[in-house]
């Protein structure tokens, strides 16, 4: 049949035959062709079908990879927008909380001032006056007639009053 591919050496051997050759020369050529075919090895008749199946699988996986890459990109954009929104809302809420805390503290202590300070996480390698700080909020207070101090440095009564100012904000009550 015309769609079969023969090794080029075998085709040349057949083309180079002459009408003078006898059965012995034909047998010899036939043995040579058989040896060459044996060296080629077994032929996988299902190779074309297997190739088509593998190509189809490859195209499917390629489409899956594109879908995943698109999904990852979309999720990254959503995360970025969420981070921006939550950071904005946190900053607004923190400012409002700080104003309210200052008002309540002044009312409890009949003066003085207090601040909420946002403590951000210190990255490794950055130098700071207070190393290894965890992110959070630090309370700094200055009762009337005293110096500005961290909450931990206030007296027991001052700590209690400062915490009450903080708690009244949490409960939504003014004292």
CSV table of N, CA and C in Angstrom, one decimal, residues 36-154:
chain,number,residue,atom,x,y,z
A,36,UNK,N,18.0,-5.9,8.8
A,36,UNK,CA,17.8,-4.4,9.0
A,36,UNK,C,16.5,-4.2,9.7
A,37,UNK,N,15.4,-4.8,9.3
A,37,UNK,CA,14.1,-4.7,10.0
A,37,UNK,C,14.2,-5.1,11.5
A,38,UNK,N,14.9,-6.2,11.7
A,38,UNK,CA,15.1,-6.7,13.1
A,38,UNK,C,15.8,-5.6,14.0
A,39,UNK,N,16.8,-5.0,13.4
A,39,UNK,CA,17.6,-4.0,14.1
A,39,UNK,C,16.7,-2.7,14.4
A,40,UNK,N,15.7,-2.5,13.6
A,40,UNK,CA,14.8,-1.4,13.8
A,40,UNK,C,14.0,-1.7,15.1
A,41,UNK,N,13.7,-2.9,15.3
A,41,UNK,CA,12.9,-3.3,16.5
A,41,UNK,C,11.5,-3.5,16.2
A,42,UNK,N,10.7,-3.8,17.2
A,42,UNK,CA,9.3,-4.0,17.0
A,42,UNK,C,8.6,-2.7,16.7
A,43,UNK,N,7.6,-2.8,15.9
A,43,UNK,CA,6.8,-1.6,15.5
A,43,UNK,C,5.6,-1.5,16.4
A,44,UNK,N,5.4,-0.3,17.0
A,44,UNK,CA,4.2,-0.1,17.8
A,44,UNK,C,3.1,0.4,16.9
A,45,UNK,N,2.2,-0.5,16.5
A,45,UNK,CA,1.1,-0.1,15.6
A,45,UNK,C,0.1,0.9,16.2
A,46,UNK,N,0.1,0.9,17.5
A,46,UNK,CA,-0.8,1.9,18.2
A,46,UNK,C,-0.2,3.2,18.5
A,47,UNK,N,1.0,3.4,18.0
A,47,UNK,CA,1.8,4.7,18.3
A,47,UNK,C,1.0,5.9,17.8
A,48,UNK,N,0.4,5.9,16.6
A,48,UNK,CA,-0.3,7.0,16.1
A,48,UNK,C,-1.5,7.4,17.0
A,49,UNK,N,-2.2,6.3,17.4
A,49,UNK,CA,-3.4,6.5,18.3
A,49,UNK,C,-2.9,7.0,19.7
A,50,UNK,N,-1.8,6.4,20.2
A,50,UNK,CA,-1.3,6.9,21.5
A,50,UNK,C,-0.8,8.3,21.4
A,51,UNK,N,-0.2,8.7,20.3
A,51,UNK,CA,0.3,10.1,20.1
A,51,UNK,C,-0.9,11.0,20.1
A,52,UNK,N,-2.0,10.7,19.4
A,52,UNK,CA,-3.2,11.5,19.4
A,52,UNK,C,-3.8,11.7,20.8
A,53,UNK,N,-3.8,10.6,21.6
A,53,UNK,CA,-4.4,10.6,22.9
A,53,UNK,C,-3.5,11.5,23.8
A,54,UNK,N,-2.2,11.4,23.7
A,54,UNK,CA,-1.3,12.2,24.5
A,54,UNK,C,-1.3,13.6,24.1
A,55,UNK,N,-1.5,13.9,22.8
A,55,UNK,CA,-1.6,15.3,22.3
A,55,UNK,C,-2.9,15.9,22.9
A,56,UNK,N,-4.0,15.1,22.9
A,56,UNK,CA,-5.3,15.6,23.5
A,56,UNK,C,-5.1,15.9,25.0
A,57,UNK,N,-4.4,15.0,25.7
A,57,UNK,CA,-4.2,15.2,27.1
A,57,UNK,C,-3.3,16.4,27.4
A,58,UNK,N,-2.3,16.6,26.6
A,58,UNK,CA,-1.4,17.7,26.7
A,58,UNK,C,-2.2,19.0,26.5
A,59,UNK,N,-3.1,19.1,25.5
A,59,UNK,CA,-3.9,20.3,25.3
A,59,UNK,C,-4.8,20.6,26.4
A,60,UNK,N,-5.4,19.5,27.0
A,60,UNK,CA,-6.3,19.6,28.2
A,60,UNK,C,-5.5,20.2,29.3
A,61,UNK,N,-4.3,19.6,29.6
A,61,UNK,CA,-3.5,20.1,30.7
A,61,UNK,C,-3.0,21.5,30.5
A,62,UNK,N,-2.7,21.9,29.3
A,62,UNK,CA,-2.3,23.2,29.0
A,62,UNK,C,-3.4,24.2,29.2
A,63,UNK,N,-4.6,23.8,28.9
A,63,UNK,CA,-5.8,24.7,29.2
A,63,UNK,C,-6.0,24.8,30.7
A,64,UNK,N,-5.8,23.7,31.4
A,64,UNK,CA,-6.0,23.7,32.8
A,64,UNK,C,-4.9,24.7,33.5
A,65,UNK,N,-3.7,24.6,33.0
A,65,UNK,CA,-2.6,25.5,33.5
A,65,UNK,C,-3.0,27.0,33.3
A,66,UNK,N,-3.5,27.3,32.1
A,66,UNK,CA,-3.9,28.7,31.8
A,66,UNK,C,-5.0,29.1,32.7
A,67,UNK,N,-6.0,28.2,33.0
A,67,UNK,CA,-7.1,28.5,33.9
A,67,UNK,C,-6.6,28.8,35.3
A,68,UNK,N,-5.6,28.0,35.7
A,68,UNK,CA,-5.1,28.1,37.1
A,68,UNK,C,-4.3,29.4,37.2
A,69,UNK,N,-3.5,29.7,36.2
A,69,UNK,CA,-2.7,31.0,36.2
A,69,UNK,C,-3.7,32.2,36.2
A,70,UNK,N,-4.8,32.1,35.5
A,70,UNK,CA,-5.8,33.2,35.5
A,70,UNK,C,-6.4,33.3,36.9
A,71,UNK,N,-6.7,32.2,37.5
A,71,UNK,CA,-7.3,32.2,38.8
A,71,UNK,C,-6.4,32.7,39.8
A,72,UNK,N,-5.1,32.4,39.8
A,72,UNK,CA,-4.1,32.9,40.7
A,72,UNK,C,-4.0,34.4,40.6
A,73,UNK,N,-4.0,34.9,39.4
A,73,UNK,CA,-3.9,36.3,39.1
A,73,UNK,C,-5.1,37.0,39.7
A,74,UNK,N,-6.3,36.5,39.5
A,74,UNK,CA,-7.5,37.1,39.9
A,74,UNK,C,-7.5,37.1,41.5
A,75,UNK,N,-7.1,36.0,42.1
A,75,UNK,CA,-7.1,35.9,43.6
A,75,UNK,C,-6.1,36.9,44.1
A,76,UNK,N,-5.0,37.1,43.5
A,76,UNK,CA,-4.0,38.1,44.0
A,76,UNK,C,-4.6,39.5,43.9
A,77,UNK,N,-5.3,39.8,42.9
A,77,UNK,CA,-5.9,41.1,42.8
A,77,UNK,C,-7.0,41.3,43.9
A,78,UNK,N,-7.8,40.3,44.1
A,78,UNK,CA,-8.8,40.4,45.2
A,78,UNK,C,-8.1,40.5,46.5
A,79,UNK,N,-7.1,39.8,46.8
A,79,UNK,CA,-6.4,39.9,48.1
A,79,UNK,C,-5.8,41.4,48.2
A,80,UNK,N,-5.2,41.9,47.2
A,80,UNK,CA,-4.7,43.2,47.2
A,80,UNK,C,-5.8,44.3,47.5
A,81,UNK,N,-6.9,44.1,46.9
A,81,UNK,CA,-8.1,45.1,47.1
A,81,UNK,C,-8.6,44.9,48.6
A,82,UNK,N,-8.7,43.7,49.1
A,82,UNK,CA,-9.1,43.4,50.4
A,82,UNK,C,-8.1,44.1,51.4
A,83,UNK,N,-6.8,43.9,51.2
A,83,UNK,CA,-5.8,44.5,52.1
A,83,UNK,C,-5.9,46.0,52.1
A,84,UNK,N,-6.1,46.6,50.9
A,84,UNK,CA,-6.2,48.0,50.9
A,84,UNK,C,-7.5,48.5,51.6
A,85,UNK,N,-8.6,47.8,51.4
A,85,UNK,CA,-9.8,48.2,52.1
A,85,UNK,C,-9.7,48.0,53.6
A,86,UNK,N,-9.2,46.9,54.1
A,86,UNK,CA,-9.1,46.6,55.5
A,86,UNK,C,-8.1,47.6,56.1
A,87,UNK,N,-7.0,47.9,55.5
A,87,UNK,CA,-6.0,48.9,56.0
A,87,UNK,C,-6.6,50.2,56.1
A,88,UNK,N,-7.4,50.6,55.1
A,88,UNK,CA,-8.1,51.9,55.2
A,88,UNK,C,-9.1,52.0,56.3
A,89,UNK,N,-9.9,50.9,56.4
A,89,UNK,CA,-10.9,50.9,57.5
A,89,UNK,C,-10.2,50.8,58.9
A,90,UNK,N,-9.2,50.1,59.0
A,90,UNK,CA,-8.4,50.0,60.3
A,90,UNK,C,-7.9,51.4,60.7
A,91,UNK,N,-7.3,52.1,59.7
A,91,UNK,CA,-6.7,53.4,60.0
A,91,UNK,C,-7.8,54.4,60.4
A,92,UNK,N,-8.9,54.4,59.7
A,92,UNK,CA,-10.0,55.3,60.1
A,92,UNK,C,-10.5,54.9,61.5
A,93,UNK,N,-10.7,53.7,61.8
A,93,UNK,CA,-11.2,53.2,63.1
A,93,UNK,C,-10.2,53.6,64.2
A,94,UNK,N,-9.0,53.3,63.9
A,94,UNK,CA,-7.9,53.6,64.9
A,94,UNK,C,-7.9,55.1,65.3
A,95,UNK,N,-8.0,56.0,64.2
A,95,UNK,CA,-8.1,57.4,64.5
A,95,UNK,C,-9.3,57.8,65.4
A,96,UNK,N,-10.4,57.3,65.0
A,96,UNK,CA,-11.6,57.6,65.8
A,96,UNK,C,-11.4,57.1,67.3
A,97,UNK,N,-10.9,55.9,67.4
A,97,UNK,CA,-10.7,55.3,68.7
A,97,UNK,C,-9.7,56.1,69.5
A,98,UNK,N,-8.7,56.6,68.9
A,98,UNK,CA,-7.7,57.4,69.6
A,98,UNK,C,-8.3,58.8,70.1
A,99,UNK,N,-9.1,59.4,69.3
A,99,UNK,CA,-9.8,60.6,69.7
A,99,UNK,C,-10.7,60.4,70.9
A,100,UNK,N,-11.5,59.3,70.8
A,100,UNK,CA,-12.4,59.0,71.9
A,100,UNK,C,-11.6,58.7,73.1
A,101,UNK,N,-10.6,57.9,73.0
A,101,UNK,CA,-9.8,57.5,74.2
A,101,UNK,C,-9.2,58.8,74.9
A,102,UNK,N,-8.7,59.7,74.1
A,102,UNK,CA,-8.1,60.9,74.6
A,102,UNK,C,-9.2,61.7,75.4
A,103,UNK,N,-10.4,61.8,74.8
A,103,UNK,CA,-11.5,62.5,75.5
A,103,UNK,C,-11.9,61.8,76.8
A,104,UNK,N,-12.0,60.5,76.8
A,104,UNK,CA,-12.5,59.8,78.0
A,104,UNK,C,-11.4,59.9,79.1
A,105,UNK,N,-10.1,59.8,78.7
A,105,UNK,CA,-9.0,59.8,79.6
A,105,UNK,C,-9.0,61.2,80.3
A,106,UNK,N,-9.1,62.3,79.5
A,106,UNK,CA,-9.1,63.6,80.1
A,106,UNK,C,-10.3,63.8,81.0
A,107,UNK,N,-11.4,63.2,80.7
A,107,UNK,CA,-12.6,63.3,81.6
A,107,UNK,C,-12.4,62.6,82.9
A,108,UNK,N,-11.8,61.4,82.9
A,108,UNK,CA,-11.5,60.6,84.1
A,108,UNK,C,-10.5,61.3,85.0
A,109,UNK,N,-9.4,61.8,84.4
A,109,UNK,CA,-8.3,62.4,85.1
A,109,UNK,C,-8.4,63.9,85.3
A,110,UNK,N,-9.5,64.5,84.9
A,110,UNK,CA,-9.7,65.9,85.0
A,110,UNK,C,-8.5,66.7,84.4
A,111,UNK,N,-8.2,66.2,83.2
A,111,UNK,CA,-7.0,66.8,82.5
A,111,UNK,C,-6.1,65.7,82.0
A,112,UNK,N,-4.9,66.1,81.8
A,112,UNK,CA,-3.9,65.1,81.3
A,112,UNK,C,-4.1,64.7,79.8
A,113,UNK,N,-3.4,63.8,79.4
A,113,UNK,CA,-3.6,63.4,78.0
A,113,UNK,C,-3.1,61.9,77.9
A,114,UNK,N,-3.7,61.3,76.9
A,114,UNK,CA,-3.3,59.9,76.7
A,114,UNK,C,-3.4,59.6,75.2
A,115,UNK,N,-2.6,58.7,74.7
A,115,UNK,CA,-2.5,58.4,73.3
A,115,UNK,C,-2.5,56.8,73.1
A,116,UNK,N,-3.0,56.4,72.0
A,116,UNK,CA,-2.9,55.0,71.6
A,116,UNK,C,-1.9,55.1,70.5
A,117,UNK,N,-0.8,54.3,70.6
A,117,UNK,CA,0.2,54.3,69.5
A,117,UNK,C,0.2,52.9,68.9
A,118,UNK,N,0.1,53.0,67.6
A,118,UNK,CA,0.2,51.7,66.8
A,118,UNK,C,1.6,51.3,66.7
A,119,UNK,N,1.9,50.1,67.2
A,119,UNK,CA,3.2,49.5,67.1
A,119,UNK,C,3.2,48.5,66.0
A,120,UNK,N,4.0,48.8,65.0
A,120,UNK,CA,4.1,47.9,63.8
A,120,UNK,C,5.2,46.9,64.0
A,121,UNK,N,5.1,45.8,63.3
A,121,UNK,CA,6.0,44.7,63.4
A,121,UNK,C,7.4,45.1,62.8
A,122,UNK,N,8.4,44.9,63.6
A,122,UNK,CA,9.8,45.2,63.1
A,122,UNK,C,10.3,44.1,62.3
A,123,UNK,N,10.8,44.3,61.1
A,123,UNK,CA,11.3,43.3,60.2
A,123,UNK,C,12.7,43.0,60.7
A,124,UNK,N,13.2,41.8,60.4
A,124,UNK,CA,14.5,41.4,60.7
A,124,UNK,C,15.5,42.3,60.0
A,125,UNK,N,16.6,42.7,60.6
A,125,UNK,CA,17.6,43.5,60.0
A,125,UNK,C,17.3,45.0,60.2
A,126,UNK,N,16.1,45.4,60.6
A,126,UNK,CA,15.8,46.8,60.8
A,126,UNK,C,16.3,47.1,62.2
A,127,UNK,N,16.8,48.3,62.4
A,127,UNK,CA,17.3,48.7,63.7
A,127,UNK,C,16.2,49.5,64.4
A,128,UNK,N,16.0,49.3,65.7
A,128,UNK,CA,15.0,50.0,66.4
A,128,UNK,C,15.4,50.2,67.9
A,129,UNK,N,14.9,51.2,68.5
A,129,UNK,CA,15.2,51.5,69.9
A,129,UNK,C,14.5,50.4,70.8
A,130,UNK,N,13.4,49.8,70.3
A,130,UNK,CA,12.8,48.8,71.1
A,130,UNK,C,12.7,47.5,70.2
A,131,UNK,N,13.7,46.7,70.2
A,131,UNK,CA,13.8,45.5,69.3
A,131,UNK,C,12.7,44.5,69.7
A,132,UNK,N,12.4,43.6,68.8
A,132,UNK,CA,11.5,42.5,69.0
A,132,UNK,C,10.1,42.9,69.4
A,133,UNK,N,9.6,44.0,69.0
A,133,UNK,CA,8.2,44.4,69.3
A,133,UNK,C,7.2,43.6,68.5
A,134,UNK,N,6.2,43.1,69.1
A,134,UNK,CA,5.1,42.5,68.4
A,134,UNK,C,4.2,43.6,67.9
A,135,UNK,N,3.5,43.4,66.8
A,135,UNK,CA,2.5,44.4,66.3
A,135,UNK,C,1.4,44.6,67.4
A,136,UNK,N,0.9,45.7,67.5
A,136,UNK,CA,-0.2,45.9,68.5
A,136,UNK,C,-0.4,47.4,68.8
A,137,UNK,N,-1.0,47.7,69.9
A,137,UNK,CA,-1.3,49.1,70.3
A,137,UNK,C,-0.7,49.3,71.7
A,138,UNK,N,0.0,50.4,71.8
A,138,UNK,CA,0.6,50.7,73.1
A,138,UNK,C,-0.1,51.9,73.6
A,139,UNK,N,-0.3,51.9,74.9
A,139,UNK,CA,-1.0,53.1,75.6
A,139,UNK,C,0.0,53.9,76.3
A,140,UNK,N,0.0,55.2,76.0
A,140,UNK,CA,0.9,56.1,76.6
A,140,UNK,C,0.0,57.2,77.3
A,141,UNK,N,0.3,57.4,78.6
A,141,UNK,CA,-0.6,58.3,79.3
A,141,UNK,C,0.2,59.4,80.1
A,142,UNK,N,-0.4,60.5,80.3
A,142,UNK,CA,0.2,61.6,81.1
A,142,UNK,C,-0.9,62.2,82.0
A,143,UNK,N,-1.0,61.6,83.3
A,143,UNK,CA,-2.0,62.2,84.2
A,143,UNK,C,-1.6,63.6,84.5
A,144,UNK,N,-2.5,64.5,85.0
A,144,UNK,CA,-2.2,65.9,85.3
A,144,UNK,C,-1.0,66.0,86.2
A,145,UNK,N,0.0,66.8,85.9
A,145,UNK,CA,1.1,67.1,86.7
A,145,UNK,C,2.2,66.0,86.7
A,146,UNK,N,2.1,65.0,85.8
A,146,UNK,CA,3.1,64.0,85.6
A,146,UNK,C,3.7,64.0,84.2
A,147,UNK,N,4.8,63.2,84.1
A,147,UNK,CA,5.4,63.1,82.8
A,147,UNK,C,4.7,62.0,82.0
A,148,UNK,N,4.8,62.1,80.7
A,148,UNK,CA,4.3,61.1,79.7
A,148,UNK,C,4.9,59.8,80.0
A,149,UNK,N,4.1,58.7,80.2
A,149,UNK,CA,4.7,57.4,80.6
A,149,UNK,C,3.9,56.3,79.8
A,150,UNK,N,4.6,55.2,79.6
A,150,UNK,CA,4.0,54.0,79.1
A,150,UNK,C,3.1,53.5,80.2
A,151,UNK,N,2.0,52.8,79.8
A,151,UNK,CA,1.0,52.3,80.8
A,151,UNK,C,1.7,51.4,81.9
A,152,UNK,N,2.7,50.7,81.5
A,152,UNK,CA,3.4,49.8,82.5
A,152,UNK,C,4.1,50.6,83.6
A,153,UNK,N,4.4,51.8,83.3
A,153,UNK,CA,5.2,52.6,84.3
A,153,UNK,C,4.3,53.5,85.2
A,154,UNK,N,3.0,53.4,85.0
A,154,UNK,CA,2.1,54.2,85.8
A,154,UNK,C,1.8,53.5,87.2
